mmCIF file of C-alpha atoms and ligand atoms in Angstrom:
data_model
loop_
_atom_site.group_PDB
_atom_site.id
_atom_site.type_symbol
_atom_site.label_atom_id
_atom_site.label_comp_id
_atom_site.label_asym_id
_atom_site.label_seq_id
_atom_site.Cartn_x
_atom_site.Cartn_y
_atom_site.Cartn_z
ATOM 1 C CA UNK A 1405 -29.472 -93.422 176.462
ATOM 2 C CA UNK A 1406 -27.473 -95.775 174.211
ATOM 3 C CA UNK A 1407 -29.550 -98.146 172.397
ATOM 4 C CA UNK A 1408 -27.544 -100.696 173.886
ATOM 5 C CA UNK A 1409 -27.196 -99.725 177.268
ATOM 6 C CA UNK A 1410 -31.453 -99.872 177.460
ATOM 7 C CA UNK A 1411 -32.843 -103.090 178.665
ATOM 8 C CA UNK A 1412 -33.829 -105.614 176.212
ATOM 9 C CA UNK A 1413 -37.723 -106.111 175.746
ATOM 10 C CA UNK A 1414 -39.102 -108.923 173.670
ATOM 11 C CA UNK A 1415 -43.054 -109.417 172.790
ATOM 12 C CA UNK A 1416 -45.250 -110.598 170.160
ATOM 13 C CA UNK A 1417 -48.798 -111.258 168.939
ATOM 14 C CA UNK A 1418 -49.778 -114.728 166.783
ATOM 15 C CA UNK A 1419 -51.590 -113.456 163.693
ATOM 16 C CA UNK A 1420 -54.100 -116.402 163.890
ATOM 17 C CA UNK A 1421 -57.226 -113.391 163.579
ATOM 18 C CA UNK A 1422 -57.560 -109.785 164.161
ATOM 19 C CA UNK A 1423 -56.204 -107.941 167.469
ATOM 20 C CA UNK A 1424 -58.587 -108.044 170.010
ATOM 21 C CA UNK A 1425 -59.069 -105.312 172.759
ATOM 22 C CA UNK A 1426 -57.395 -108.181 175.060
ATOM 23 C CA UNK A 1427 -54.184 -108.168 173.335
ATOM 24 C CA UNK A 1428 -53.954 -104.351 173.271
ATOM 25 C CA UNK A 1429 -54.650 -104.334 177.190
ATOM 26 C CA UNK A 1430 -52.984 -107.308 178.013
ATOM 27 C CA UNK A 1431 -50.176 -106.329 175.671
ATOM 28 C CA UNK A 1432 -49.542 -103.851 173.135
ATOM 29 C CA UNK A 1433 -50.603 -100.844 175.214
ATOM 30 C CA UNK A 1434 -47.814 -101.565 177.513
ATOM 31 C CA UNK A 1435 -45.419 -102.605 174.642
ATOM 32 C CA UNK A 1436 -45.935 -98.662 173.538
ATOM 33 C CA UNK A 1437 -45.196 -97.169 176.625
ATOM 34 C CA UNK A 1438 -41.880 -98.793 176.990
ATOM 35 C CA UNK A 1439 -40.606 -97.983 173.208
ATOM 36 C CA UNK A 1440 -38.635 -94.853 174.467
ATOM 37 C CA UNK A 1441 -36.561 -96.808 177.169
ATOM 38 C CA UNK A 1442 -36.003 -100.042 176.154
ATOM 39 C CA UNK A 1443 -34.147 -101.571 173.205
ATOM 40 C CA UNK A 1444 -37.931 -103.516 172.169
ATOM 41 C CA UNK A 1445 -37.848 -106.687 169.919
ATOM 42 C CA UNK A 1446 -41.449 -106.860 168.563
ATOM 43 C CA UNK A 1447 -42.838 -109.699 166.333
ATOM 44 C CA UNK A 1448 -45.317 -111.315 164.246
ATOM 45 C CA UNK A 1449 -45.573 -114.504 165.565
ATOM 46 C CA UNK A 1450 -46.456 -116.527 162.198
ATOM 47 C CA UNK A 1451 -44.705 -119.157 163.025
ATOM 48 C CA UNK A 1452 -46.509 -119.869 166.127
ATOM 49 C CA UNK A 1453 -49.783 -119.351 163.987
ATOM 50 C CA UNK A 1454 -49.250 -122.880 162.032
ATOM 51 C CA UNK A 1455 -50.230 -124.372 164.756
ATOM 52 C CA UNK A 1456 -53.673 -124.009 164.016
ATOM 53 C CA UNK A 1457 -55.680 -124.754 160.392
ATOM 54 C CA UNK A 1458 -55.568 -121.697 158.324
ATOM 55 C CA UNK A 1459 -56.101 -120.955 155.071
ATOM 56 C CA UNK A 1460 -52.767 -119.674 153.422
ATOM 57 C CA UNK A 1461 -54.316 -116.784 152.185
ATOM 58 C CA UNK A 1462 -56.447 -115.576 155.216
ATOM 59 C CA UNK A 1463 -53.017 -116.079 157.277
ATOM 60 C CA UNK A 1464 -50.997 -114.019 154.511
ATOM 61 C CA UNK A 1465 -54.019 -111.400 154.982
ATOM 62 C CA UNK A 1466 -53.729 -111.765 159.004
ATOM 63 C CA UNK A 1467 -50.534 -110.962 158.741
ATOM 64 C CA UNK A 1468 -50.014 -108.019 157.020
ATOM 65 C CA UNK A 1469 -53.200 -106.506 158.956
ATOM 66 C CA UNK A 1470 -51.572 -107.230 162.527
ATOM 67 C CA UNK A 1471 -48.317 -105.246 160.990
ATOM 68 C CA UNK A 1472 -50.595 -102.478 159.919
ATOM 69 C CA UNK A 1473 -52.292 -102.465 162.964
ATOM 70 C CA UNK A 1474 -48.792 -102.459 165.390
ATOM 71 C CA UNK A 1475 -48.182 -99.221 163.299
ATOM 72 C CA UNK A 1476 -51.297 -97.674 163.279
ATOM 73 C CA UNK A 1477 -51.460 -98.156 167.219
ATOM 74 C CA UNK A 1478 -48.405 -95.870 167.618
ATOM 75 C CA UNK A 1479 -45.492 -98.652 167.473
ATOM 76 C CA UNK A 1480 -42.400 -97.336 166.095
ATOM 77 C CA UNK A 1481 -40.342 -98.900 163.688
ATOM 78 C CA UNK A 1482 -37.581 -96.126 164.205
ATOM 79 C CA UNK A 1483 -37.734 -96.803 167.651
ATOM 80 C CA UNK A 1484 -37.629 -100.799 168.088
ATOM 81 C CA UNK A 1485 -36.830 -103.489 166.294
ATOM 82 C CA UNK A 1486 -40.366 -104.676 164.401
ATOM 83 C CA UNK A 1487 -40.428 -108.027 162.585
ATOM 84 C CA UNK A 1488 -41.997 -111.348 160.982
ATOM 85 C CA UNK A 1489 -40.138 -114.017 163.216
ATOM 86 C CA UNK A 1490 -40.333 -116.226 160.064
ATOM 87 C CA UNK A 1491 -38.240 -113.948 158.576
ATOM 88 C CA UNK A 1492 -35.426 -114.625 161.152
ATOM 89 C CA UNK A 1493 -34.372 -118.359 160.871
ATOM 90 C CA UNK A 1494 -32.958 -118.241 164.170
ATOM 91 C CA UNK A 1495 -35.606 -118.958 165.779
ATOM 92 C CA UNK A 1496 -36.482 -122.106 164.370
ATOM 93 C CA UNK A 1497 -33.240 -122.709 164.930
ATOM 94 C CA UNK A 1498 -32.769 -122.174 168.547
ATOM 95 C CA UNK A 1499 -36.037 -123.975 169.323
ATOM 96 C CA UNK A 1500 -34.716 -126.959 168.304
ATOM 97 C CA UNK A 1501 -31.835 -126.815 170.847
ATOM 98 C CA UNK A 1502 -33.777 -125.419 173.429
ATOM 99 C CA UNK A 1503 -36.338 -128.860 172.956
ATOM 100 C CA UNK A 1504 -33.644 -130.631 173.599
ATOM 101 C CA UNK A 1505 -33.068 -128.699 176.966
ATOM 102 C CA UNK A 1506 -36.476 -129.194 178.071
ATOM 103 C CA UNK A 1507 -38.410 -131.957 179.848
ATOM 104 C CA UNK A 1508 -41.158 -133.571 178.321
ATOM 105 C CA UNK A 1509 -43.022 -133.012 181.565
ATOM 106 C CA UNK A 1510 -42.526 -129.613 181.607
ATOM 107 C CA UNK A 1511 -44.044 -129.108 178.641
ATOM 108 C CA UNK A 1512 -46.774 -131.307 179.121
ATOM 109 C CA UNK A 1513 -48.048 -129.236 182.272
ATOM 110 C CA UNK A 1514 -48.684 -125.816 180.029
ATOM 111 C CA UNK A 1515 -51.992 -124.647 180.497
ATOM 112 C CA UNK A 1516 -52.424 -123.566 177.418
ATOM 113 C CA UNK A 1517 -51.412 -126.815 175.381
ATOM 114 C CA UNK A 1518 -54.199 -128.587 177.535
ATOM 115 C CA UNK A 1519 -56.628 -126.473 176.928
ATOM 116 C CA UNK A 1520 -56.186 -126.471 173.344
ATOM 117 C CA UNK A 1521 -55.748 -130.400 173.056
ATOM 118 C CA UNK A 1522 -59.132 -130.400 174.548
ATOM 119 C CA UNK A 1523 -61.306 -127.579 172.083
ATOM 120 C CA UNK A 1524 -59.492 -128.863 169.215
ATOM 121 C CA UNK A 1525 -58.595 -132.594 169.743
ATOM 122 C CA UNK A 1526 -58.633 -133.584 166.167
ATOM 123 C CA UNK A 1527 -55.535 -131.240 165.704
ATOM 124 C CA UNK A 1528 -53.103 -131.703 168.978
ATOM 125 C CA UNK A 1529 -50.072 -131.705 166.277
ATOM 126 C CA UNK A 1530 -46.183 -131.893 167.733
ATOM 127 C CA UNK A 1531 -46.089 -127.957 166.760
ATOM 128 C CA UNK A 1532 -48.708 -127.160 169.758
ATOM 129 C CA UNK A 1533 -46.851 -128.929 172.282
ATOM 130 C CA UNK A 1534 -43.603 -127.521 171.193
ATOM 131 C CA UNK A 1535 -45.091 -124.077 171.401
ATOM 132 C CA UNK A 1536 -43.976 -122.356 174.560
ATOM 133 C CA UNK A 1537 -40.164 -123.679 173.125
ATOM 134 C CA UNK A 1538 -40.533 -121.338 170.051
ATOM 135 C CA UNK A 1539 -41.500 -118.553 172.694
ATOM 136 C CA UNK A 1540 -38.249 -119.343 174.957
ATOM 137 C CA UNK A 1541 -36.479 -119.045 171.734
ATOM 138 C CA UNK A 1542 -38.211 -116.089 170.452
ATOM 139 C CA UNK A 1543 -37.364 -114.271 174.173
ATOM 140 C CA UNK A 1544 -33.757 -115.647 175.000
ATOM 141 C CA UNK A 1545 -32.269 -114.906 170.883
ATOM 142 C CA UNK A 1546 -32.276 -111.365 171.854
ATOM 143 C CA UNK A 1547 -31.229 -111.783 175.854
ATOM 144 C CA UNK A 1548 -34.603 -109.918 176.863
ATOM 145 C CA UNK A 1549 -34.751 -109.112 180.565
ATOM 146 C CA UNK A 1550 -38.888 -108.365 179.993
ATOM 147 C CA UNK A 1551 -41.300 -109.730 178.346
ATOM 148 C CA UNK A 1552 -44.460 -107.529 178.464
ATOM 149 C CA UNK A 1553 -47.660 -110.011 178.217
ATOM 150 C CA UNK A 1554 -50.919 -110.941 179.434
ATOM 151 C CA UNK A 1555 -52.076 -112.994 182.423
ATOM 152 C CA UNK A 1556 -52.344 -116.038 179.750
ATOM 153 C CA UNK A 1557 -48.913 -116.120 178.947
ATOM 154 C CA UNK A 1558 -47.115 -115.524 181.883
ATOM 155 C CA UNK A 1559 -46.649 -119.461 182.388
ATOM 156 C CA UNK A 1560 -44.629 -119.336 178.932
ATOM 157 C CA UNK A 1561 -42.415 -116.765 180.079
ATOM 158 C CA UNK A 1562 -41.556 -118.599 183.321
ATOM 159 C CA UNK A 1563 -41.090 -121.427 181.500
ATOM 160 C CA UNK A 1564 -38.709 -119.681 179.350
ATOM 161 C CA UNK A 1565 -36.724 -118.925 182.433
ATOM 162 C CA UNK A 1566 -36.403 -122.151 183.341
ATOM 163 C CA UNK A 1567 -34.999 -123.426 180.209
ATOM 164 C CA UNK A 1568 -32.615 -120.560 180.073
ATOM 165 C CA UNK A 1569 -31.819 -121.260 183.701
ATOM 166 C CA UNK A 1570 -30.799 -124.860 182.909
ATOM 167 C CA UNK A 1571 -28.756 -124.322 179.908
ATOM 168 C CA UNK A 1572 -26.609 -121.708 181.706
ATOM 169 C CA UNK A 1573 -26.233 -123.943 184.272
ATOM 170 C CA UNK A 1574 -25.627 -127.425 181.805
ATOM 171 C CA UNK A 1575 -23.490 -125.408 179.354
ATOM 172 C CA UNK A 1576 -22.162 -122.093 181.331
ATOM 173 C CA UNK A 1577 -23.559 -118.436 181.322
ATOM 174 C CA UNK A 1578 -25.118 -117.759 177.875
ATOM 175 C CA UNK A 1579 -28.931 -116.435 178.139
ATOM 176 C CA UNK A 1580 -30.283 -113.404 180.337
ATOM 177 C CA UNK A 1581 -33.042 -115.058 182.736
ATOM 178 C CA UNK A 1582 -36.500 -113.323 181.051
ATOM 179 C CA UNK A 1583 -39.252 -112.494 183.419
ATOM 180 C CA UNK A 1584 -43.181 -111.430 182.730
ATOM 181 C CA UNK A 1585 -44.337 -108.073 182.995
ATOM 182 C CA UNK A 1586 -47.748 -107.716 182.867
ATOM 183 C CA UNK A 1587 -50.313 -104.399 183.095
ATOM 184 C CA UNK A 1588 -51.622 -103.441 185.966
ATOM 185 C CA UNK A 1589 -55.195 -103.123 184.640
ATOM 186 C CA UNK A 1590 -56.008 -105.460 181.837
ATOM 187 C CA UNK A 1591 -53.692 -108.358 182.114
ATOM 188 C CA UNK A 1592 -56.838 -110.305 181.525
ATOM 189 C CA UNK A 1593 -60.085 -109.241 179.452
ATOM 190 C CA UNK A 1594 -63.117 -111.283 179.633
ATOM 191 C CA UNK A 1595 -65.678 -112.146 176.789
ATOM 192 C CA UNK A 1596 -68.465 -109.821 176.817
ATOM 193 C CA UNK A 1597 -70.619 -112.856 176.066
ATOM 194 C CA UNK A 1598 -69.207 -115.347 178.696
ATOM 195 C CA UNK A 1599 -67.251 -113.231 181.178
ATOM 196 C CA UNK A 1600 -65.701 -115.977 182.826
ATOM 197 C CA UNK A 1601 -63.694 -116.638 179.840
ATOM 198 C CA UNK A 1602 -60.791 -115.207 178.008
ATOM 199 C CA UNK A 1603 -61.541 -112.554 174.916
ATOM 200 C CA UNK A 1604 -60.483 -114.779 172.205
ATOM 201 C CA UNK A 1605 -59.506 -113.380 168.637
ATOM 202 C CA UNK A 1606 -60.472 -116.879 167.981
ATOM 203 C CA UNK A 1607 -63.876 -117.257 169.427
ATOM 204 C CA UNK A 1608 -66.420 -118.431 167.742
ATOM 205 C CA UNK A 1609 -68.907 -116.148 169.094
ATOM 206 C CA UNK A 1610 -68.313 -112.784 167.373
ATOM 207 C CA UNK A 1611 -69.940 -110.906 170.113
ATOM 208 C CA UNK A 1612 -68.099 -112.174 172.793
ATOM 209 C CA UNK A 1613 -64.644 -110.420 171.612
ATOM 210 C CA UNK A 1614 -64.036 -106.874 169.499
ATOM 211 C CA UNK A 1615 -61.773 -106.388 167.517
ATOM 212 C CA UNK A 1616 -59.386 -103.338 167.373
ATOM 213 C CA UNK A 1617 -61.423 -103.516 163.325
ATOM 214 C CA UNK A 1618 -64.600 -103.338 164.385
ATOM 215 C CA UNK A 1619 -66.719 -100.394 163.228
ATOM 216 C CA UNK A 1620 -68.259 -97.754 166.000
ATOM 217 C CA UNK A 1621 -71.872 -99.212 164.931
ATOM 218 C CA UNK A 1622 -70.563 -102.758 165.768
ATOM 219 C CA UNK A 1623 -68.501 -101.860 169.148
ATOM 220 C CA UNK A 1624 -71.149 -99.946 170.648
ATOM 221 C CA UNK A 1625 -74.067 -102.821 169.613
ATOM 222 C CA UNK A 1626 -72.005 -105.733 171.332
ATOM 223 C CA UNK A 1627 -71.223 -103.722 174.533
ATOM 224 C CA UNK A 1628 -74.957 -103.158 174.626
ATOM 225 C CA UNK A 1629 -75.077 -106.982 174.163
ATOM 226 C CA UNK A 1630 -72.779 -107.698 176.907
ATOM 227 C CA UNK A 1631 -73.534 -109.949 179.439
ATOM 228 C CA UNK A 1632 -74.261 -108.558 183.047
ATOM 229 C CA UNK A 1633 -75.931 -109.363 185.835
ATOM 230 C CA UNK A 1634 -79.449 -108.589 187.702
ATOM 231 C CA UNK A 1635 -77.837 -106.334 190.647
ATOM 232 C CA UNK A 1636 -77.776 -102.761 188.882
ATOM 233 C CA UNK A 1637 -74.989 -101.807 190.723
ATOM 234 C CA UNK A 1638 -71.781 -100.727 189.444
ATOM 235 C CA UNK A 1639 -68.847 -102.156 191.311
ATOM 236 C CA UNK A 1640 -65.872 -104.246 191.101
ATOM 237 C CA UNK A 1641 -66.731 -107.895 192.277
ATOM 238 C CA UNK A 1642 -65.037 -110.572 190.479
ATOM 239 C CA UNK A 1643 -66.493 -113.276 191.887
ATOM 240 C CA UNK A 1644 -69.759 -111.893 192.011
ATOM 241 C CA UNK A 1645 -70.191 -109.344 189.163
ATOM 242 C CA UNK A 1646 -67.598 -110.875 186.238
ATOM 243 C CA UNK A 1647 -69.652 -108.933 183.549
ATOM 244 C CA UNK A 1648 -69.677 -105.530 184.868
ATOM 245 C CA UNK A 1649 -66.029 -105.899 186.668
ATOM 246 C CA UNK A 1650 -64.747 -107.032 182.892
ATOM 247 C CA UNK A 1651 -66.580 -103.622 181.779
ATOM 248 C CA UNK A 1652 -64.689 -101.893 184.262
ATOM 249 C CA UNK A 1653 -61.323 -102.972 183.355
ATOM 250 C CA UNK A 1654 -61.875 -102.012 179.661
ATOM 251 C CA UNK A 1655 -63.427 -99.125 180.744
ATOM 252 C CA UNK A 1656 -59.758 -97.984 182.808
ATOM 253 C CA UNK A 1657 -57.676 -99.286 180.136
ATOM 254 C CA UNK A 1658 -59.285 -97.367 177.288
ATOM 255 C CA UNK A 1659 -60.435 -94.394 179.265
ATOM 256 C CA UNK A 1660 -56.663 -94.486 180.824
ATOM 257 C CA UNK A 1661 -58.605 -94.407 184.490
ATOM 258 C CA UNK A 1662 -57.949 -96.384 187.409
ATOM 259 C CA UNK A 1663 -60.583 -99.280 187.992
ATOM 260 C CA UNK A 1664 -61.197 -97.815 191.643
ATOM 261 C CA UNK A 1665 -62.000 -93.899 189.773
ATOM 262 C CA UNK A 1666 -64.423 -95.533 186.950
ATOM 263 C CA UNK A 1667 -66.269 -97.422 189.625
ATOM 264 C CA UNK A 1668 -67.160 -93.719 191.733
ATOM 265 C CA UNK A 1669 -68.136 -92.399 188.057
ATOM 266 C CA UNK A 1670 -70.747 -94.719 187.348
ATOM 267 C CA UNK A 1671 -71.616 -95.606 190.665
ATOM 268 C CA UNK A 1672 -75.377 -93.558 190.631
ATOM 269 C CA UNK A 1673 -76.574 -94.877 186.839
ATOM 270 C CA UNK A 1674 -77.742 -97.849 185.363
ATOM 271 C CA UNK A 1675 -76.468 -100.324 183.324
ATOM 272 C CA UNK A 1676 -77.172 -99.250 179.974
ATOM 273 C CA UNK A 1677 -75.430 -95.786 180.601
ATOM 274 C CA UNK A 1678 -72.682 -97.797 182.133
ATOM 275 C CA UNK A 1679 -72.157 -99.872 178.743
ATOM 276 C CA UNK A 1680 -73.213 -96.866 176.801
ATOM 277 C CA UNK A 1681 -70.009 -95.075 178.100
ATOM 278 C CA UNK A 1682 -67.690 -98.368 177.395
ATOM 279 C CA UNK A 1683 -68.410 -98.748 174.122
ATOM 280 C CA UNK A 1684 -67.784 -94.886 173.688
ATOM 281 C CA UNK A 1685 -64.394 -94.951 175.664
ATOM 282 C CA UNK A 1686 -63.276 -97.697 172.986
ATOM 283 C CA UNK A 1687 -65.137 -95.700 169.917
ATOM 284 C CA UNK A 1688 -62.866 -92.878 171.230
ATOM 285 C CA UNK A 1689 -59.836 -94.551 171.666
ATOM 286 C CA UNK A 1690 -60.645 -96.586 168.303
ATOM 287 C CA UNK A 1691 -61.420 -93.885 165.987
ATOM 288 C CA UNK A 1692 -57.620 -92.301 165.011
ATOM 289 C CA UNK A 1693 -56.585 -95.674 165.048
ATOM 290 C CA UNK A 1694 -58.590 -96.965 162.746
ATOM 291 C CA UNK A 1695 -57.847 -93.671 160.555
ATOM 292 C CA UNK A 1696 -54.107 -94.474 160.740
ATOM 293 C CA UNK A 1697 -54.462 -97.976 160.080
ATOM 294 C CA UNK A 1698 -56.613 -97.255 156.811
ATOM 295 C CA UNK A 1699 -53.431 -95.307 155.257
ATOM 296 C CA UNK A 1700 -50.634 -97.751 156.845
ATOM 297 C CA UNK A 1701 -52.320 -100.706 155.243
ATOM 298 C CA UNK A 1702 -53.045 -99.112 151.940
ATOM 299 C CA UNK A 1703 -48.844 -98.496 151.989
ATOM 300 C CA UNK A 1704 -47.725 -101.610 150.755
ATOM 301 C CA UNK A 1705 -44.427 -100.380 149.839
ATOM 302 C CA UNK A 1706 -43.602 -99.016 153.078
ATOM 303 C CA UNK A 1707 -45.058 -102.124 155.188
ATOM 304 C CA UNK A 1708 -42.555 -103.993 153.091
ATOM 305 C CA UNK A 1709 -39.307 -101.634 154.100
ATOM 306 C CA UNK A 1710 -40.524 -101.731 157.705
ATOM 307 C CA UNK A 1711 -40.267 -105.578 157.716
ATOM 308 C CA UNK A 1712 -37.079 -106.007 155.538
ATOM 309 C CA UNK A 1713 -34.990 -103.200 158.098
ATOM 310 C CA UNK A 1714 -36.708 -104.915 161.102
ATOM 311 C CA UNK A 1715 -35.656 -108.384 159.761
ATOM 312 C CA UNK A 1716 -32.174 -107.239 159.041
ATOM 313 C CA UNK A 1717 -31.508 -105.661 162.686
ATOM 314 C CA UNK A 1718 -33.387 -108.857 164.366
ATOM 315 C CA UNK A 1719 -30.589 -111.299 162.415
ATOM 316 C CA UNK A 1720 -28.044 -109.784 163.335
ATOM 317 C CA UNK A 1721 -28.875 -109.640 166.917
ATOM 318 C CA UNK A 1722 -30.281 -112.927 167.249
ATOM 319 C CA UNK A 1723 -27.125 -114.443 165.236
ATOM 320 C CA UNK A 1724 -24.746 -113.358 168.074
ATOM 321 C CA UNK A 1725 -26.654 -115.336 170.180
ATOM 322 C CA UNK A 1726 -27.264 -118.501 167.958
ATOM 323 C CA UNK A 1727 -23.378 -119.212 167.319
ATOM 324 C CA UNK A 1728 -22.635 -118.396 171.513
ATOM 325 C CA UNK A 1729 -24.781 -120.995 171.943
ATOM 326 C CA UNK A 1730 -23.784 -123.590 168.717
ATOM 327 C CA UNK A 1731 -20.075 -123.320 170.011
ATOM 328 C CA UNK A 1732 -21.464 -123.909 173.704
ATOM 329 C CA UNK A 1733 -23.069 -126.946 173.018
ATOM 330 C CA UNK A 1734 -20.072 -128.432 170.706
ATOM 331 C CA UNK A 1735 -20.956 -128.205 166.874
ATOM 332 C CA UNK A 1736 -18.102 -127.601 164.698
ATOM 333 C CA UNK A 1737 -18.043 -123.939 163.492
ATOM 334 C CA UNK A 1738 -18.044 -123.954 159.498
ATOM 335 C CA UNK A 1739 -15.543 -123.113 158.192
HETATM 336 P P1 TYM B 872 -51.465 -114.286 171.668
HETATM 337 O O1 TYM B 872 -51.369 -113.969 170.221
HETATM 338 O O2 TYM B 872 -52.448 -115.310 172.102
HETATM 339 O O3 TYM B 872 -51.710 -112.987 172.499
HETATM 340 C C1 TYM B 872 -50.895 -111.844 172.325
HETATM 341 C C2 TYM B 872 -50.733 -111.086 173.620
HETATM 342 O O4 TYM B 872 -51.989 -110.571 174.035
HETATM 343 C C3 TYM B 872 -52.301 -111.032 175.334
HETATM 344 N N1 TYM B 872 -53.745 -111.320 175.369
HETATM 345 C C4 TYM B 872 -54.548 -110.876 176.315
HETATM 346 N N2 TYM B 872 -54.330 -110.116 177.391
HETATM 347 C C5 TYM B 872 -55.391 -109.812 178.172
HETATM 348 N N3 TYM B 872 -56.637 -110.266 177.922
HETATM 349 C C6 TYM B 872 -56.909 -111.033 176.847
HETATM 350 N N4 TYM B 872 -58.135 -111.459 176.607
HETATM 351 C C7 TYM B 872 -55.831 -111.373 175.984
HETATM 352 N N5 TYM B 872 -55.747 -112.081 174.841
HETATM 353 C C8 TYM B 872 -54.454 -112.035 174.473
HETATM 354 C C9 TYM B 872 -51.481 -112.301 175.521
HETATM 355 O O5 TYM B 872 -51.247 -112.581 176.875
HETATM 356 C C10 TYM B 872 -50.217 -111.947 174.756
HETATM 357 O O6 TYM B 872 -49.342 -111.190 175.570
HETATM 358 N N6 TYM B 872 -47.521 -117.224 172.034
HETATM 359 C C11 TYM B 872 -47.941 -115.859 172.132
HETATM 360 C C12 TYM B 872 -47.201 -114.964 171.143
HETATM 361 C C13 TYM B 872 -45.727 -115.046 171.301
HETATM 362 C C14 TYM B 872 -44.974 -114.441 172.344
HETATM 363 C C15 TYM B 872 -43.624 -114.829 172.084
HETATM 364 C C16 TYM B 872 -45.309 -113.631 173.423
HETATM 365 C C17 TYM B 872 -44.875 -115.713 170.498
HETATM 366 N N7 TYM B 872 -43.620 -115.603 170.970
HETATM 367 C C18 TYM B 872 -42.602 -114.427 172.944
HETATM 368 C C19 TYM B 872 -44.252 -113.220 174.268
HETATM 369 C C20 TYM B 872 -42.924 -113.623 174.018
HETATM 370 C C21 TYM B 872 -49.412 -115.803 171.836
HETATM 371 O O7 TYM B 872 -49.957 -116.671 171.246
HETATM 372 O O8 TYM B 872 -50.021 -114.680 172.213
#
């Protein structure tokens, strides 16, 4: 198929820490399977990263590790469109019309923008708030029909529909309506420390989250750390059992095993040989990545071509879009 007969994807990761097994469930792993039949837009979010207090240099590092690690995890720059969205000024530029297409109490009833305000409230800058408009921007630029993400983000995404769905209507046909897709198994991983919570590259708690970094000694030492319960029974029971059903999940999305076929295997053991084969399923899975990612990110000069074609092919695409919509809403073209 035609590149551009292929449905348009559009995803991304903010390089605010390392990838975390979460984003690879929730995201990445089904951003690889879908390479070979869609036309996939997939970003470094750094823009979105601002948001929070980092220091220049640990962001410039963050970075250039989350491109590494994209490439290392199979994506493929001849086969999609890879990218720093900094590098694209469309979509800075495109937020800002978009803002002005969305209500203030819309955006005040994000999830996520309250529950940041609240674990950071010394830093609830404009940027935070104005989020989830960068993401609509990010998505409708390049007319995506799907936007693979995790459980977390599908209130974005539908938010991004609605904006699109009320320019169209305001101004006349322009953007493709976006919707979520998100992973059958995975869509949300827990911490291994507080299971009730999201895996969060930026926890404080290193041993709640691992990172797609971490070393085998280190993987296999927090899943033997991981919080469970006093039942010794392996099943799926998220109500009761968040711990182990969290193990599970990783377990099928890492092992590539429905939840329902893990929970038979491990049915007649323990605990420990339970976590024992977790933390091995991720060593496994872990291991060539890890090997990949050690030559991508020594390759400086070929991280560098990836993101100059990627930004060139992103422009262009997103461009088309930006002056539909700058004649749409009335500016004078320049001349
Ligand atoms: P971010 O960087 O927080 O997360 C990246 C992706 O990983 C998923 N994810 C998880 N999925 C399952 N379990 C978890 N514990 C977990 N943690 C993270 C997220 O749902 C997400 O899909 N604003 C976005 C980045 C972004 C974006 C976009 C995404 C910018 N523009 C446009 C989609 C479309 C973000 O901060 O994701």
């Amino acid at each position: 198929m035609q590149t551009s007969d292929k449905k348009v994807i559009f995803s991304a990761v903010k390089p605010t820490g390392a990838l975390t097994l979460g984003s690879y469930a929730g995201a990445l792993k089904n951003w690889i399977a879908m390479q070979d039949d869609y036309n996939c837009y997939y970003c470094v979010a750094d823009l979105h990263s601002i948001t929070v207090r980092l220091s220049p240099a640990d962001f410039r590092r963050n970075t250039s590790e989350m491109l590494a690690m994209y490439l290392a995890l199979g994506i493929r720059p001849e086969k999609c469109t890879l990218f720093l969205q900094s590098h694209v000024s469309a979509h800075a530029e495109l937020a800002w019309v978009l803002n002005c297409n969305t209500l203030f109490g819309e955006a005040r009833r994000m999830t996520q923008f309250k529950e940041k305000s609240k674990r950071d409230p010394e830093n609830v800058n404009v940027g935070l708030f104005d989020y989830p408009v960068l993401m609509a921007a990010d998505i409708l630029l390049y007319q995506a029909e799907i936007v693979p993400v995790g459980e977390d983000q599908k209130q974005h995404v539908e938010l991004a529909r609605n904006i699109a769905q009320r320019f169209n209507s305001r101004y006349s046909p322009t953007f493709v309506l976006p919707e979520p897709v998100l992973p059958r198994s995975g869509a949300k991983i827990y911490g291994l420390q507080d299971p009730v919570k999201k895996m969060s590259k930026s926890n404080d708690n290193p041993n709640d989250c691992v990172y797609l970094s971490d070393d085998a000694d280190t993987v296999m030492r927090k899943f033997k750390a991981a919080v469970t319960d006093s039942d010794a029974r392996v099943a799926y029971d998220k109500a009761n059992k968040p711990g182990i059903s969290n193990l599970l999940t990783i377990y099928s999305v890492f092992a590539d095993v429905p939840v329902s076929a893990a929970e038979k295997q491990f049915a007649d053991g323990g605990y420990a040989r339970f976590k024992q084969c977790v933390g091995e399923a991720v060593v496994e899975f872990l291991r060539p990545v890890q090997a990949e990612y050690r030559k991508i990110a020594a390759d400086k000069a070929y991280l560098q071509s990836v993101l100059k074609t990627g930004a060139e092919k992103a422009a262009y695409a997103a461009r088309k879009t930006l002056s539909k919509v700058y004649r749409k809403v009335g500016f004078l073209e320049k001349a």
